[in-house]
Amino acid sequence: MQLNHTVYAVDRFAVFHGGKGTKLSLWALDDSVDMFMVLYKAELPAKRNEEAHGLMEQLNPFEQQFAYVPGNPLLLKSLFQQMLEHWLLVSPLEQLHAKTLLYQTVGEVYHDLRTDGLELLQPDPVSSTKRYLDEHYMNPVLFEAIADMFAISRGQLTRLFKRRLGMSLQEYVTVKRLKAASDGLLNSNATIKEVAMSCGMVEELNLIRLFKKYYRMTPSEYRNKKITSMHDCDIDNHSQHLYNEKGLDDIVKFQRDGDYSMLQEMKSKELIVAAMMCLMMLLSACSSSTPTEQNKPANVETTENAANKETRTISTVRGDIEVPADPQRVVVQYLMGDVVALGIKPVGISDVYDGAAFAEQMADITILEWMPDWDGEDVMKLQPDLIIVIGEDYVEKLSKIAPTVLVPLIDLTQDERITFMGELLNKQEAAAAAIEEYNAAVETAKSNLQQAGFDNYTVSVFEGGADATMTVLGGKFGAGSVAYASLGLRAPETVQTAILDQGISKQALSFEVLADYSGDFIIRNSYEGMADLSNDTIWNSLEAVQNNRVVEIKFGLNFYTDIYSSIAQINTVSSELLKRLEETKN
């Protein structure tokens, strides 16, 4: 039973009450359900006595939503049945009798509500949450707020939800949004950005990233592919297959992505699995038959494992934490480049976007996908001895698996963060060397740019360009941080006063004012599926575009702020700017 957004699981007898305008829904899991619904208008007589007035002040069920198990359900059922029978007789006397029975029913309800040990029906958090998400997935969703409604933690709600539906809260919202996005792509001519906003993605990049993750293609590719295949199944298709004495023609012969090919793939996968099992058994047999001398490394490994159990205590923003003295199996969120720069290859990481500086080093490492989608069981399978996270929410979720350390990105400078990472991973010398390498890269790049005369040029950093809007970046993130904070390049006056001086990290602009924010050079963060501006009049009118002074930086390279990526960003931005300057001079 659902009253508004609250769902109750009812076993046998129950009384529900909702005020005026309450939305009621009922799902019967058995063959039949007996239910009485009474619609009434609650009014006290004009001349009410003091006792009734006092009772209404103490407990007024007519204005509340509640559900409980009645103390005497058969009595209530009898009262409702009589009430219905007398009301259906229509005559004034019978309807007066029905009202009398209603008053008696109200008395019984009052008696139940004032009884000690009353069994109130508790809302079903999973069903209620699911229905809430079904109706509000297109809006920002705070899972903590939903959990608070049921007086449970977000972690408990997530566990209950996943146990019932087989996916986490975030996964469910993502699937709902992707379904809405795919419908929008196929059934409208809306732009990718408009589709993203309509299904709660907010930004076009989020939609592109999720489509590539779940569908292995961009939204544009999905739209083109599906619309093309839909044409073949159109109801007006003249090449329809008719029934004959043998039945309907086998449609799967004509539709390559049908059940037939699915079965073929399943069979292929079964053969692969069988082959792998045989290979594993063969290797196991070979291993058991090898000479005893070859088994000696096992003792060494045991000794190493014992050594790895040694711990150190380090100070973090969440207090002192005991971590392995020499971490070997590190799982890390976002800061993969920091870990790589310190000479450690992690065993589990978050998303690696195309163009990331450390993409090659992460080629054979388990990717746990987008951080909010991390599943505790997947992390546990990696048997980590240290987990590094960048969000407070992940500490509670993962600390039961292994020591989990929060690195507060916003509160630390790069030098402070790398020094802390060096202490955490017991790589102090490597941390000092990484900082020195970064500083050297900055000084070299600044020197080269200054010698080339970049003191006389202005540089803008843009991103996107869909639906006649462009995002301009400030000096707090990615290529904007590299250009302004690290290399000290000059920004156009409007960017300086409206963005940098105001401490704004990024801001969307209309193409109508784009020229005011455009410098002599433009650095543009590029990603697959972004707007193609090659034929855009306003874009092509910009001086930097006309002079071929636009530097395209891959989104994956720009996205990460770890020291490994920062060094690569410094080198890429400076070399590309110098290259564009040299080309235009010639």
Coordinates of C-alpha atoms in Angstrom, one line a residue:
M1 CA 0.0 0.0 0.0
Q2 CA 1.3 3.5 -0.9
L3 CA 0.2 6.7 0.7
N4 CA 1.8 9.6 -1.3
H5 CA 5.5 8.6 -1.5
T6 CA 5.4 6.2 1.4
V7 CA 5.1 2.5 0.7
Y8 CA 4.0 0.0 3.4
A9 CA 4.3 -3.8 3.2
V10 CA 1.0 -5.3 4.6
D11 CA 0.9 -8.8 5.8
R12 CA -2.7 -9.3 7.0
F13 CA -4.8 -6.6 8.7
A14 CA -4.0 -2.9 8.6
V15 CA -5.7 0.5 9.0
F16 CA -4.5 3.4 6.8
H17 CA -5.4 7.1 7.0
G18 CA -4.5 10.0 4.8
G19 CA -5.6 13.6 4.7
K20 CA -7.3 15.4 1.9
G21 CA -5.5 15.0 -1.4
T22 CA -3.5 11.9 -0.4
K23 CA -2.5 9.7 -3.3
L24 CA -3.4 6.1 -2.7
S25 CA -2.1 3.1 -4.6
L26 CA -2.5 -0.6 -3.9
W27 CA -0.7 -3.7 -5.3
A28 CA -2.1 -7.1 -4.5
L29 CA 0.4 -9.9 -4.2
D30 CA -2.2 -12.6 -3.5
D31 CA -5.3 -13.7 -5.4
S32 CA -7.7 -11.4 -3.6
V33 CA -7.7 -8.5 -1.1
D34 CA -10.6 -7.2 1.0
M35 CA -10.5 -3.5 1.3
F36 CA -12.9 -0.8 2.6
M37 CA -12.4 2.8 1.7
V38 CA -14.2 5.5 3.6
L39 CA -14.3 9.1 2.3
Y40 CA -15.4 11.6 4.8
K41 CA -15.2 15.3 5.7
A42 CA -14.0 15.9 9.2
E43 CA -15.8 18.7 11.0
L44 CA -16.6 19.3 14.7
P45 CA -20.0 20.6 15.7
A46 CA -20.2 24.3 16.1
K47 CA -21.0 23.8 19.8
R48 CA -18.3 21.4 20.8
N49 CA -17.6 20.5 24.4
E50 CA -14.4 21.1 26.2
E51 CA -13.5 17.4 26.5
A52 CA -13.8 16.9 22.7
H53 CA -11.7 20.0 22.2
G54 CA -9.0 18.8 24.5
L55 CA -8.9 15.4 22.9
M56 CA -8.5 16.9 19.5
E57 CA -5.6 19.0 20.7
Q58 CA -3.8 15.9 22.2
L59 CA -4.4 13.6 19.3
N60 CA -6.0 14.5 16.0
P61 CA -5.8 11.5 13.6
F62 CA -8.0 13.4 11.1
E63 CA -5.1 15.6 10.1
Q64 CA -2.3 12.9 10.1
Q65 CA -1.1 10.2 7.8
F66 CA -0.6 6.9 9.6
A67 CA -0.8 3.2 9.3
Y68 CA -1.1 0.6 12.1
V69 CA -2.2 -3.0 12.9
P70 CA -5.6 -2.8 14.7
G71 CA -6.0 -4.5 18.1
N72 CA -9.4 -6.0 17.1
P73 CA -9.4 -6.3 13.3
L74 CA -12.5 -8.4 13.0
L75 CA -14.5 -5.8 14.9
L76 CA -13.4 -3.1 12.6
K77 CA -14.1 -5.3 9.6
S78 CA -17.6 -5.8 10.9
L79 CA -18.2 -2.1 11.4
F80 CA -17.0 -1.3 7.9
Q81 CA -19.1 -4.0 6.4
Q82 CA -22.3 -2.8 8.2
M83 CA -21.4 0.8 7.3
L84 CA -21.2 -0.1 3.6
E85 CA -24.5 -2.1 3.7
H86 CA -26.5 0.7 5.3
W87 CA -25.0 3.4 3.1
L88 CA -25.9 1.5 -0.1
L89 CA -29.6 1.5 1.0
V90 CA -29.6 5.2 0.2
S91 CA -32.5 6.2 2.5
P92 CA -31.7 9.1 5.0
L93 CA -32.4 6.8 8.0
E94 CA -30.0 4.1 6.7
Q95 CA -27.3 6.7 5.9
L96 CA -27.7 8.2 9.4
H97 CA -27.1 4.7 10.7
A98 CA -24.0 4.5 8.6
K99 CA -22.7 7.7 10.1
T100 CA -23.3 6.4 13.5
L101 CA -21.2 3.3 12.7
L102 CA -18.5 5.7 11.4
Y103 CA -18.4 7.5 14.8
Q104 CA -18.1 4.1 16.5
T105 CA -15.2 3.2 14.1
V106 CA -13.5 6.5 15.0
G107 CA -13.8 5.6 18.6
E108 CA -12.1 2.3 18.0
V109 CA -9.3 4.0 16.1
Y110 CA -8.8 6.4 19.0
H111 CA -8.7 3.5 21.4
D112 CA -6.1 1.7 19.3
L113 CA -3.9 4.8 18.9
R114 CA -3.8 5.4 22.7
T115 CA -3.0 1.8 23.6
D116 CA 0.5 1.0 24.8
G117 CA 2.3 -1.4 22.5
L118 CA 0.5 -0.3 19.4
E119 CA 2.1 -1.9 16.3
L120 CA 2.7 0.9 13.8
L121 CA 3.3 -0.1 10.2
Q122 CA 6.8 0.9 9.2
P123 CA 7.4 2.2 5.7
D124 CA 9.2 -0.1 3.3
P125 CA 12.3 1.9 2.6
V126 CA 13.2 0.0 -0.6
S127 CA 9.9 0.3 -2.3
S128 CA 9.4 3.9 -1.2
T129 CA 12.9 4.8 -2.4
K130 CA 12.4 3.1 -5.7
R131 CA 9.1 4.9 -6.4
Y132 CA 10.6 8.2 -5.3
L133 CA 13.5 7.7 -7.7
D134 CA 11.2 6.7 -10.5
E135 CA 9.4 10.0 -10.2
H136 CA 12.4 12.3 -9.4
Y137 CA 15.4 10.8 -11.2
M138 CA 15.6 13.9 -13.5
N139 CA 16.2 16.1 -10.4
P140 CA 19.3 16.2 -8.1
V141 CA 19.0 13.3 -5.7
L142 CA 20.4 13.3 -2.1
F143 CA 20.5 9.7 -0.9
E144 CA 21.3 10.8 2.6
A145 CA 18.0 12.8 2.7
I146 CA 16.0 9.8 1.5
A147 CA 17.7 7.6 4.2
D148 CA 16.9 10.1 6.9
M149 CA 13.2 9.8 6.1
F150 CA 13.4 6.2 7.3
A151 CA 15.8 6.9 10.2
I152 CA 18.5 4.7 8.7
S153 CA 22.0 5.4 7.3
R154 CA 22.7 5.8 3.6
G155 CA 24.8 2.7 3.7
Q156 CA 22.0 0.6 5.2
L157 CA 19.5 1.9 2.7
T158 CA 22.0 1.1 -0.1
R159 CA 22.5 -2.5 1.2
L160 CA 18.7 -3.1 1.5
F161 CA 18.2 -1.6 -2.0
K162 CA 20.9 -3.7 -3.6
R163 CA 19.8 -6.9 -1.9
R164 CA 16.2 -6.4 -3.3
L165 CA 16.9 -4.9 -6.7
G166 CA 20.4 -6.1 -7.5
M167 CA 21.9 -2.7 -8.0
S168 CA 23.0 0.3 -5.9
L169 CA 21.0 3.5 -5.5
Q170 CA 23.4 5.4 -7.9
E171 CA 23.3 2.6 -10.4
Y172 CA 19.5 2.6 -10.4
V173 CA 19.3 6.4 -10.9
T174 CA 21.9 6.1 -13.7
V175 CA 19.9 3.4 -15.5
K176 CA 16.7 5.5 -15.2
R177 CA 18.5 8.5 -16.6
L178 CA 20.1 6.6 -19.4
K179 CA 16.7 5.0 -20.4
A180 CA 15.1 8.5 -20.4
A181 CA 18.1 9.8 -22.4
S182 CA 17.9 7.0 -25.0
D183 CA 14.2 7.7 -25.4
G184 CA 14.9 11.4 -25.8
L185 CA 17.5 10.7 -28.5
L186 CA 15.3 8.4 -30.5
N187 CA 11.9 10.2 -30.1
S188 CA 12.9 13.9 -30.5
N189 CA 15.3 16.1 -32.4
A190 CA 16.6 17.7 -29.1
T191 CA 20.3 18.4 -28.9
I192 CA 22.6 16.2 -26.8
K193 CA 22.8 19.0 -24.2
E194 CA 19.0 19.3 -24.0
V195 CA 18.6 15.5 -23.6
A196 CA 21.2 15.5 -20.8
M197 CA 19.4 18.3 -18.9
S198 CA 16.0 16.7 -19.3
C199 CA 17.1 13.4 -17.7
G200 CA 19.1 14.9 -14.8
M201 CA 22.6 14.7 -16.2
V202 CA 23.1 18.5 -16.0
E203 CA 26.1 18.5 -18.3
E204 CA 26.5 17.1 -21.7
L205 CA 29.9 15.5 -20.7
N206 CA 28.2 13.4 -18.1
L207 CA 25.8 11.9 -20.7
I208 CA 28.6 11.2 -23.1
R209 CA 30.7 9.5 -20.5
L210 CA 27.8 7.3 -19.3
F211 CA 26.8 6.3 -22.8
K212 CA 30.4 5.3 -23.6
K213 CA 30.5 3.3 -20.4
Y214 CA 27.1 1.5 -20.7
Y215 CA 26.5 1.4 -24.5
R216 CA 30.2 1.6 -25.8
M217 CA 29.3 4.5 -28.0
T218 CA 28.5 8.2 -27.9
P219 CA 24.9 9.5 -27.8
S220 CA 25.2 10.7 -31.4
E221 CA 26.4 7.3 -32.5
Y222 CA 23.6 5.6 -30.5
R223 CA 21.0 7.9 -32.1
N224 CA 22.3 7.3 -35.7
K225 CA 22.6 3.5 -35.2
K226 CA 19.2 3.0 -33.6
I227 CA 17.3 5.2 -35.9
T228 CA 18.8 3.3 -38.9
S229 CA 17.8 0.0 -37.4
M230 CA 14.3 1.2 -36.5
H231 CA 13.7 1.9 -40.2
D232 CA 13.9 -1.8 -41.1
C233 CA 11.3 -2.6 -38.5
D234 CA 8.9 0.2 -39.4
I235 CA 5.2 -0.9 -39.4
D236 CA 4.9 0.5 -43.0
N237 CA 7.8 -1.6 -44.3
H238 CA 6.5 -3.2 -47.5
S239 CA 8.8 -6.2 -47.2
Q240 CA 6.7 -7.8 -44.5
H241 CA 7.0 -11.5 -43.7
L242 CA 3.7 -13.3 -44.0
Y243 CA 2.4 -16.4 -42.4
N244 CA 2.3 -19.6 -44.5
E245 CA 1.7 -23.3 -43.7
K246 CA 5.1 -23.5 -42.1
G247 CA 4.5 -20.5 -39.8
L248 CA 6.1 -17.1 -39.7
D249 CA 9.5 -16.6 -41.4
D250 CA 12.4 -16.6 -39.1
I251 CA 12.8 -12.8 -38.4
V252 CA 16.1 -13.2 -36.6
K253 CA 17.7 -14.0 -40.0
F254 CA 17.0 -10.4 -41.0
Q255 CA 17.8 -8.7 -37.7
R256 CA 21.4 -9.3 -36.8
D257 CA 21.1 -8.2 -33.1
G258 CA 18.2 -10.6 -32.4
D259 CA 17.9 -13.7 -30.2
Y260 CA 19.8 -15.9 -32.7
S261 CA 23.0 -13.9 -32.6
M262 CA 22.6 -13.7 -28.8
L263 CA 22.6 -17.5 -28.5
Q264 CA 25.6 -17.7 -30.8
E265 CA 27.5 -15.3 -28.5
M266 CA 26.4 -17.2 -25.4
K267 CA 27.7 -20.4 -27.0
S268 CA 30.9 -18.8 -27.9
K269 CA 31.3 -17.5 -24.4
E270 CA 30.6 -20.9 -22.9
L271 CA 33.3 -22.4 -25.1
I272 CA 35.7 -19.7 -24.0
V273 CA 34.9 -20.4 -20.3
A274 CA 35.2 -24.1 -20.8
A275 CA 38.6 -23.6 -22.5
M276 CA 39.8 -21.4 -19.6
M277 CA 38.7 -23.9 -17.1
C278 CA 40.6 -26.7 -18.9
L279 CA 43.7 -24.5 -19.1
M280 CA 43.5 -23.7 -15.4
M281 CA 43.2 -27.4 -14.5
L282 CA 46.1 -28.2 -16.7
L283 CA 48.3 -25.5 -15.1
S284 CA 47.2 -26.7 -11.7
A285 CA 48.2 -30.3 -12.6
C286 CA 51.6 -29.1 -13.9
S287 CA 52.2 -27.0 -10.8
S288 CA 51.5 -30.0 -8.5
S289 CA 53.9 -32.2 -10.4
T290 CA 56.9 -29.7 -10.4
P291 CA 60.0 -30.6 -8.3
T292 CA 60.0 -29.5 -4.7
E293 CA 62.9 -27.0 -5.3
Q294 CA 60.6 -25.0 -7.5
N295 CA 58.2 -24.5 -4.7
K296 CA 60.7 -22.7 -2.5
P297 CA 59.5 -19.1 -3.5
A298 CA 56.3 -19.9 -1.6
N299 CA 58.3 -19.6 1.6
V300 CA 59.7 -16.3 0.5
E301 CA 56.2 -15.0 -0.3
T302 CA 55.1 -16.0 3.1
T303 CA 57.9 -14.1 4.6
E304 CA 57.1 -11.1 2.5
N305 CA 53.4 -11.2 3.5
A306 CA 54.5 -11.2 7.1
A307 CA 56.6 -8.2 6.5
N308 CA 53.7 -6.4 4.8
K309 CA 51.6 -6.8 8.0
E310 CA 53.9 -4.3 9.7
T311 CA 52.1 -1.0 10.1
R312 CA 52.7 2.7 10.7
T313 CA 50.5 5.3 12.2
I314 CA 50.0 8.5 10.2
S315 CA 48.1 11.7 10.9
T316 CA 45.2 12.5 8.6
V317 CA 42.3 15.0 8.5
R318 CA 40.2 12.3 10.2
G319 CA 42.7 11.6 12.9
D320 CA 45.5 9.0 13.3
I321 CA 45.2 6.0 11.1
E322 CA 47.2 2.7 11.1
V323 CA 48.4 1.8 7.6
P324 CA 50.7 -0.8 6.1
A325 CA 54.4 0.1 6.5
D326 CA 54.9 -0.7 2.9
P327 CA 51.6 -0.8 0.9
Q328 CA 51.6 -3.2 -2.0
R329 CA 48.0 -3.4 -3.1
V330 CA 46.7 0.1 -3.3
V331 CA 43.2 1.1 -4.6
V332 CA 42.9 4.8 -5.4
Q333 CA 40.3 7.3 -6.5
Y334 CA 41.1 10.0 -9.0
L335 CA 44.7 10.5 -7.8
M336 CA 46.1 7.6 -9.9
G337 CA 48.8 9.9 -11.3
D338 CA 50.1 10.8 -7.8
V339 CA 50.5 7.1 -7.0
V340 CA 52.2 6.4 -10.3
A341 CA 54.5 9.3 -9.9
L342 CA 55.7 7.8 -6.6
G343 CA 56.5 4.5 -8.2
I344 CA 53.5 2.4 -7.2
K345 CA 51.2 0.6 -9.6
P346 CA 47.7 0.4 -8.0
V347 CA 45.5 -2.7 -8.2
G348 CA 42.2 -0.8 -8.5
I349 CA 41.3 2.7 -9.8
S350 CA 38.4 5.0 -10.8
D351 CA 37.6 6.0 -14.4
V352 CA 40.4 6.7 -16.8
Y353 CA 39.3 9.1 -19.5
D354 CA 40.6 9.2 -23.1
G355 CA 43.8 11.2 -23.3
A356 CA 44.8 10.8 -19.6
A357 CA 48.5 11.3 -19.1
F358 CA 48.8 8.0 -17.2
A359 CA 46.4 6.0 -19.5
E360 CA 49.2 3.7 -20.7
Q361 CA 50.3 2.8 -17.2
M362 CA 46.7 1.9 -16.3
A363 CA 46.0 -0.4 -19.3
D364 CA 46.0 -3.6 -17.3
I365 CA 44.6 -2.4 -14.0
T366 CA 41.1 -3.1 -12.7
I367 CA 38.9 0.0 -13.3
L368 CA 36.1 0.3 -10.7
E369 CA 34.3 2.8 -12.9
W370 CA 32.8 6.1 -11.7
M371 CA 33.5 6.8 -8.0
P372 CA 29.9 6.9 -6.8
D373 CA 29.3 3.6 -8.5
W374 CA 32.0 1.8 -6.6
D375 CA 30.8 -1.5 -5.2
G376 CA 32.2 -2.7 -1.9
E377 CA 32.3 -6.3 -3.1
D378 CA 34.3 -5.4 -6.2
V379 CA 36.8 -3.5 -4.1
M380 CA 37.1 -6.4 -1.7
K381 CA 37.9 -8.9 -4.5
L382 CA 41.1 -6.9 -5.2
Q383 CA 42.3 -7.6 -1.6
P384 CA 43.7 -4.1 -1.1
D385 CA 45.9 -3.2 1.9
L386 CA 45.3 0.5 1.5
I387 CA 42.5 2.6 -0.1
I388 CA 42.9 6.2 -1.0
V389 CA 39.7 8.3 -1.5
I390 CA 38.9 12.0 -2.2
G391 CA 35.4 12.1 -0.7
E392 CA 34.2 11.9 2.9
D393 CA 31.3 9.6 1.9
Y394 CA 33.6 6.8 0.7
V395 CA 35.5 6.5 4.0
E396 CA 32.7 4.8 5.9
K397 CA 31.8 2.6 3.0
L398 CA 35.3 1.3 2.3
S399 CA 37.1 1.4 5.7
K400 CA 35.7 -2.0 6.6
I401 CA 37.6 -3.5 3.7
A402 CA 41.0 -2.0 4.3
P403 CA 42.6 1.1 5.9
T404 CA 40.9 4.0 4.0
V405 CA 42.6 7.4 3.9
L406 CA 40.9 10.6 2.8
V407 CA 42.9 13.1 0.8
P408 CA 41.2 16.5 0.9
L409 CA 41.9 17.9 -2.6
I410 CA 40.5 21.3 -2.0
D411 CA 42.3 22.0 1.3
L412 CA 45.8 21.0 0.2
T413 CA 48.3 22.6 -2.2
Q414 CA 50.0 20.3 -4.6
D415 CA 53.2 20.2 -2.6
E416 CA 51.3 19.5 0.6
R417 CA 49.3 16.7 -1.1
I418 CA 52.4 15.0 -2.6
T419 CA 54.3 15.3 0.6
F420 CA 51.3 13.7 2.4
M421 CA 51.1 10.9 -0.2
G422 CA 54.8 10.3 0.2
E423 CA 54.3 9.7 3.9
L424 CA 51.2 7.6 3.3
L425 CA 52.9 5.3 0.8
N426 CA 56.3 5.4 2.5
K427 CA 57.8 7.0 -0.6
Q428 CA 59.2 10.3 0.9
E429 CA 62.1 10.5 -1.5
A430 CA 60.0 9.8 -4.6
A431 CA 57.6 12.5 -3.4
A432 CA 60.4 15.1 -3.1
A433 CA 61.7 14.1 -6.6
A434 CA 58.2 14.4 -8.1
I435 CA 57.8 18.0 -6.7
E436 CA 61.3 18.9 -8.0
E437 CA 60.4 17.5 -11.4
Y438 CA 57.2 19.5 -11.5
N439 CA 59.0 22.7 -10.5
A440 CA 61.6 22.1 -13.2
A441 CA 59.0 21.6 -15.8
V442 CA 57.2 24.8 -14.9
E443 CA 60.4 26.9 -14.9
T444 CA 61.5 25.4 -18.3
A445 CA 58.1 26.1 -19.8
K446 CA 57.9 29.6 -18.5
S447 CA 61.3 30.4 -19.7
N448 CA 60.6 29.1 -23.2
L449 CA 57.3 31.0 -23.4
Q450 CA 58.9 34.2 -22.2
Q451 CA 61.7 34.0 -24.7
A452 CA 59.1 33.5 -27.5
G453 CA 57.4 36.7 -26.5
F454 CA 54.2 35.3 -24.8
D455 CA 54.3 38.3 -22.4
N456 CA 52.7 40.2 -25.4
Y457 CA 49.9 37.7 -26.0
T458 CA 46.7 36.8 -24.1
V459 CA 45.4 33.3 -23.7
S460 CA 41.8 32.0 -23.2
V461 CA 40.8 28.5 -22.0
F462 CA 37.4 27.2 -23.3
E463 CA 35.5 24.0 -23.1
G464 CA 32.5 22.7 -25.1
G465 CA 30.6 24.9 -27.5
A466 CA 27.2 23.3 -27.8
D467 CA 23.9 25.2 -28.4
A468 CA 25.6 28.6 -28.9
T469 CA 27.2 28.5 -25.5
M470 CA 30.8 28.1 -24.5
T471 CA 32.4 27.5 -21.1
V472 CA 35.3 29.7 -20.1
L473 CA 37.7 28.4 -17.5
G474 CA 39.3 30.3 -14.7
G475 CA 42.6 29.5 -12.9
K476 CA 41.4 26.8 -10.5
F477 CA 41.2 23.7 -12.7
G478 CA 42.8 21.8 -15.5
A479 CA 44.2 23.8 -18.4
G480 CA 43.0 27.0 -16.8
S481 CA 45.2 26.4 -13.8
V482 CA 48.1 25.5 -16.0
A483 CA 47.8 28.6 -18.2
Y484 CA 47.2 31.2 -15.5
A485 CA 48.3 29.8 -12.1
S486 CA 51.4 27.7 -13.2
L487 CA 52.7 29.4 -16.3
G488 CA 51.5 32.9 -15.5
L489 CA 50.1 33.6 -19.0
R490 CA 48.1 36.7 -19.5
A491 CA 44.3 36.5 -19.7
P492 CA 42.1 38.8 -21.8
E493 CA 40.9 41.8 -19.8
T494 CA 37.3 40.5 -19.6
V495 CA 38.5 37.1 -18.4
Q496 CA 40.7 38.7 -15.8
T497 CA 38.1 41.0 -14.3
A498 CA 35.0 38.8 -14.7
I499 CA 36.5 35.3 -14.0
L500 CA 39.9 35.3 -12.4
D501 CA 39.5 38.3 -10.1
Q502 CA 36.2 36.9 -8.9
G503 CA 37.6 33.5 -8.1
I504 CA 35.2 31.7 -10.5
S505 CA 36.4 28.3 -11.7
K506 CA 34.3 28.3 -14.9
Q507 CA 31.3 30.1 -16.4
A508 CA 29.0 29.5 -19.4
L509 CA 28.9 32.2 -22.1
S510 CA 26.7 33.1 -24.9
F511 CA 28.4 33.1 -28.3
E512 CA 27.2 36.7 -28.6
V513 CA 29.9 37.8 -26.1
L514 CA 32.5 35.1 -26.9
A515 CA 34.7 37.6 -28.7
D516 CA 35.1 39.7 -25.5
Y517 CA 36.5 36.6 -23.7
S518 CA 38.8 35.4 -26.5
G519 CA 42.5 36.0 -26.4
D520 CA 45.2 35.9 -29.0
F521 CA 45.5 32.2 -28.3
I522 CA 42.7 29.8 -27.3
I523 CA 43.2 26.5 -25.4
R524 CA 40.1 24.3 -25.9
N525 CA 39.4 21.2 -24.0
S526 CA 38.1 18.6 -26.5
Y527 CA 36.2 15.4 -26.0
E528 CA 34.5 12.9 -28.3
G529 CA 31.0 14.1 -29.2
M530 CA 31.5 17.8 -28.5
A531 CA 30.0 20.4 -30.7
D532 CA 31.6 20.8 -34.2
L533 CA 32.2 24.5 -34.7
S534 CA 34.0 24.3 -38.0
N535 CA 31.0 25.9 -39.8
D536 CA 30.0 28.2 -37.0
T537 CA 30.1 31.9 -38.1
I538 CA 30.8 33.4 -34.7
W539 CA 33.5 30.9 -33.8
N540 CA 35.2 31.3 -37.2
S541 CA 35.2 35.1 -36.8
L542 CA 37.5 34.9 -33.7
E543 CA 41.0 36.2 -34.4
A544 CA 42.6 33.2 -32.7
V545 CA 40.6 30.8 -34.9
Q546 CA 41.4 32.8 -38.1
N547 CA 45.1 32.8 -37.2
N548 CA 45.2 29.0 -36.5
R549 CA 46.1 29.7 -32.8
V550 CA 43.7 27.2 -31.2
V551 CA 45.3 24.5 -29.1
E552 CA 43.1 21.4 -28.6
I553 CA 43.7 19.6 -25.3
K554 CA 42.1 16.2 -24.8
F555 CA 39.5 16.1 -22.0
G556 CA 41.3 13.2 -20.2
L557 CA 44.5 15.1 -20.0
N558 CA 42.8 18.2 -18.7
F559 CA 40.5 16.4 -16.2
Y560 CA 43.0 15.2 -13.6
T561 CA 45.0 17.4 -11.2
D562 CA 47.5 14.8 -9.9
I563 CA 51.2 15.7 -10.3
Y564 CA 51.9 13.3 -13.1
S565 CA 49.0 14.8 -15.1
S566 CA 50.1 18.3 -14.1
I567 CA 53.6 17.8 -15.5
A568 CA 52.1 16.4 -18.8
Q569 CA 49.7 19.4 -19.0
I570 CA 52.6 21.9 -18.5
N571 CA 54.6 20.3 -21.2
T572 CA 51.7 19.9 -23.6
V573 CA 50.3 23.4 -23.2
S574 CA 53.7 25.2 -23.5
S575 CA 54.9 23.1 -26.5
E576 CA 51.5 23.5 -28.4
L577 CA 51.4 27.2 -27.8
L578 CA 55.0 27.6 -29.0
K579 CA 54.2 25.4 -32.0
R580 CA 51.1 27.5 -33.0
L581 CA 53.2 30.7 -32.7
E582 CA 56.0 29.3 -34.9
E583 CA 53.5 28.1 -37.5
T584 CA 51.7 31.5 -37.7
K585 CA 55.0 33.4 -37.9
N586 CA 56.1 31.3 -40.9

